């Protein structure tokens, strides 16, 4: 579920940044291109988050 939320927010924020960036530079706004880039960035962020979190150590039952 958390991965879906990350992708949703990356899509929303990517669209906002793409629209404002296109308006400020005088370029065009391409929905498909901005969607693709924002979802790729979202996947990269999820992969970095998984790699950065330490794995929980399991307690050993045998002492």
Short mmCIF file of N, CA and C in Angstrom, two decimals:
data_model
loop_
_atom_site.label_atom_id
_atom_site.label_comp_id
_atom_site.label_asym_id
_atom_site.label_seq_id
_atom_site.Cartn_x
_atom_site.Cartn_y
_atom_site.Cartn_z
N UNK A 1 0.82 -1.19 0.00
CA UNK A 1 0.00 0.00 0.00
C UNK A 1 0.87 1.26 0.00
N UNK A 2 1.99 1.20 0.74
CA UNK A 2 2.83 2.40 0.79
C UNK A 2 3.47 2.68 -0.56
N UNK A 3 3.73 1.64 -1.36
CA UNK A 3 4.29 1.86 -2.69
C UNK A 3 3.29 2.54 -3.61
N UNK A 4 2.02 2.21 -3.46
CA UNK A 4 0.98 2.85 -4.26
C UNK A 4 0.87 4.33 -3.91
N UNK A 5 0.99 4.65 -2.63
CA UNK A 5 0.92 6.04 -2.19
C UNK A 5 2.12 6.83 -2.73
N UNK A 6 3.30 6.22 -2.71
CA UNK A 6 4.49 6.89 -3.24
C UNK A 6 4.31 7.17 -4.73
N UNK A 7 3.79 6.21 -5.48
CA UNK A 7 3.57 6.42 -6.91
C UNK A 7 2.50 7.47 -7.17
N UNK A 8 1.46 7.48 -6.35
CA UNK A 8 0.40 8.47 -6.51
C UNK A 8 0.93 9.89 -6.28
N UNK A 9 1.68 10.07 -5.19
CA UNK A 9 2.22 11.39 -4.90
C UNK A 9 3.29 11.82 -5.89
N UNK A 10 4.09 10.87 -6.37
CA UNK A 10 5.08 11.25 -7.38
C UNK A 10 4.38 11.66 -8.68
N UNK A 11 3.26 11.02 -9.00
CA UNK A 11 2.49 11.40 -10.17
C UNK A 11 1.91 12.80 -10.01
N UNK A 12 1.31 13.08 -8.86
CA UNK A 12 0.70 14.38 -8.62
C UNK A 12 1.75 15.49 -8.61
N UNK A 13 2.80 15.29 -7.83
CA UNK A 13 3.83 16.33 -7.74
C UNK A 13 4.59 16.49 -9.06
N UNK A 14 4.77 15.39 -9.79
CA UNK A 14 5.42 15.47 -11.09
C UNK A 14 4.61 16.28 -12.08
N UNK A 15 3.28 16.12 -12.05
CA UNK A 15 2.43 16.90 -12.94
C UNK A 15 2.49 18.38 -12.61
N UNK A 16 2.50 18.70 -11.32
CA UNK A 16 2.57 20.11 -10.91
C UNK A 16 3.90 20.71 -11.34
N UNK A 17 4.99 20.01 -11.09
CA UNK A 17 6.32 20.52 -11.46
C UNK A 17 6.45 20.62 -12.97
N UNK A 18 5.93 19.64 -13.70
CA UNK A 18 6.00 19.68 -15.16
C UNK A 18 5.20 20.83 -15.75
N UNK A 19 4.04 21.08 -15.20
CA UNK A 19 3.21 22.17 -15.71
C UNK A 19 3.84 23.52 -15.42
N UNK A 20 4.27 23.72 -14.18
CA UNK A 20 4.87 25.00 -13.81
C UNK A 20 6.20 25.19 -14.53
N UNK A 21 6.99 24.13 -14.63
CA UNK A 21 8.27 24.24 -15.35
C UNK A 21 8.07 24.56 -16.81
N UNK A 22 7.08 23.96 -17.44
CA UNK A 22 6.78 24.28 -18.83
C UNK A 22 6.31 25.71 -19.01
N UNK A 23 5.53 26.19 -18.07
CA UNK A 23 5.02 27.56 -18.16
C UNK A 23 6.14 28.58 -17.94
N UNK A 24 7.04 28.28 -17.01
CA UNK A 24 8.12 29.23 -16.72
C UNK A 24 9.16 29.29 -17.83
N UNK A 25 9.40 28.18 -18.49
CA UNK A 25 10.40 28.17 -19.56
C UNK A 25 9.81 28.49 -20.92
N UNK A 26 8.51 28.60 -21.01
CA UNK A 26 7.86 28.88 -22.28
C UNK A 26 7.73 27.65 -23.15
N UNK A 27 7.97 26.48 -22.58
CA UNK A 27 7.86 25.24 -23.33
C UNK A 27 6.45 24.72 -23.33
N UNK A 28 6.30 23.54 -23.88
CA UNK A 28 4.98 22.93 -23.92
C UNK A 28 4.84 21.92 -22.79
N UNK A 29 3.61 21.64 -22.42
CA UNK A 29 3.30 20.67 -21.37
C UNK A 29 2.82 19.39 -22.03
N UNK A 30 3.57 18.31 -21.88
CA UNK A 30 3.21 17.02 -22.45
C UNK A 30 2.86 16.07 -21.31
N UNK A 31 1.57 15.73 -21.21
CA UNK A 31 1.08 14.92 -20.10
C UNK A 31 1.76 13.56 -20.05
N UNK A 32 1.90 12.91 -21.19
CA UNK A 32 2.47 11.56 -21.23
C UNK A 32 3.94 11.56 -20.81
N UNK A 33 4.69 12.52 -21.30
CA UNK A 33 6.11 12.61 -20.96
C UNK A 33 6.31 12.90 -19.48
N UNK A 34 5.54 13.83 -18.94
CA UNK A 34 5.65 14.18 -17.52
C UNK A 34 5.22 13.00 -16.65
N UNK A 35 4.18 12.28 -17.07
CA UNK A 35 3.73 11.11 -16.32
C UNK A 35 4.80 10.04 -16.30
N UNK A 36 5.41 9.77 -17.44
CA UNK A 36 6.45 8.76 -17.52
C UNK A 36 7.64 9.10 -16.63
N UNK A 37 8.09 10.33 -16.72
CA UNK A 37 9.25 10.75 -15.92
C UNK A 37 8.94 10.72 -14.43
N UNK A 38 7.75 11.18 -14.05
CA UNK A 38 7.42 11.21 -12.62
C UNK A 38 7.25 9.80 -12.05
N UNK A 39 6.70 8.86 -12.81
CA UNK A 39 6.56 7.50 -12.32
C UNK A 39 7.91 6.79 -12.24
N UNK A 40 8.80 7.07 -13.18
CA UNK A 40 10.15 6.51 -13.11
C UNK A 40 10.88 7.04 -11.88
N UNK A 41 10.74 8.33 -11.61
CA UNK A 41 11.35 8.91 -10.40
C UNK A 41 10.74 8.30 -9.14
N UNK A 42 9.44 8.04 -9.15
CA UNK A 42 8.80 7.40 -8.01
C UNK A 42 9.33 6.01 -7.75
N UNK A 43 9.55 5.24 -8.81
CA UNK A 43 10.11 3.89 -8.65
C UNK A 43 11.53 3.96 -8.12
N UNK A 44 12.32 4.92 -8.61
CA UNK A 44 13.69 5.09 -8.11
C UNK A 44 13.68 5.46 -6.63
N UNK A 45 12.77 6.32 -6.23
CA UNK A 45 12.67 6.71 -4.82
C UNK A 45 12.28 5.50 -3.96
N UNK A 46 11.37 4.65 -4.45
CA UNK A 46 11.01 3.46 -3.70
C UNK A 46 12.19 2.51 -3.56
N UNK A 47 12.96 2.34 -4.62
CA UNK A 47 14.12 1.46 -4.57
C UNK A 47 15.19 2.00 -3.61
N UNK A 48 15.41 3.31 -3.63
CA UNK A 48 16.36 3.91 -2.69
C UNK A 48 15.89 3.76 -1.25
N UNK A 49 14.60 3.89 -1.04
CA UNK A 49 14.05 3.72 0.31
C UNK A 49 14.22 2.31 0.83
N UNK A 50 14.02 1.34 -0.02
CA UNK A 50 14.20 -0.06 0.38
C UNK A 50 15.67 -0.38 0.64
N UNK A 51 16.55 0.19 -0.14
CA UNK A 51 17.98 -0.08 0.02
C UNK A 51 18.55 0.63 1.25
N UNK A 52 18.00 1.78 1.61
CA UNK A 52 18.54 2.56 2.71
C UNK A 52 18.08 2.06 4.07
N UNK A 53 16.93 1.42 4.13
CA UNK A 53 16.41 0.96 5.42
C UNK A 53 17.17 -0.28 5.88
N UNK A 54 17.62 -0.27 7.13
CA UNK A 54 18.31 -1.47 7.62
C UNK A 54 17.31 -2.60 7.85
N UNK A 55 17.75 -3.80 7.60
CA UNK A 55 16.89 -4.96 7.83
C UNK A 55 16.80 -5.22 9.33
N UNK A 56 15.62 -5.55 9.80
CA UNK A 56 15.43 -5.85 11.22
C UNK A 56 16.10 -7.17 11.54
N UNK A 57 16.88 -7.15 12.60
CA UNK A 57 17.58 -8.37 13.00
C UNK A 57 16.63 -9.24 13.81
N UNK A 58 16.59 -10.50 13.45
CA UNK A 58 15.73 -11.43 14.17
C UNK A 58 16.44 -11.89 15.43
N UNK A 59 15.67 -12.00 16.50
CA UNK A 59 16.24 -12.49 17.76
C UNK A 59 16.47 -13.99 17.64
N UNK A 60 17.62 -14.41 18.05
CA UNK A 60 17.90 -15.84 17.98
C UNK A 60 17.26 -16.55 19.18
N UNK A 61 16.62 -17.66 18.91
CA UNK A 61 15.92 -18.41 19.94
C UNK A 61 16.92 -19.22 20.77
N UNK A 62 17.97 -19.68 20.15
CA UNK A 62 18.98 -20.50 20.85
C UNK A 62 20.05 -19.59 21.45
N UNK A 63 20.31 -19.82 22.74
CA UNK A 63 21.35 -19.01 23.41
C UNK A 63 22.46 -19.88 23.86
#
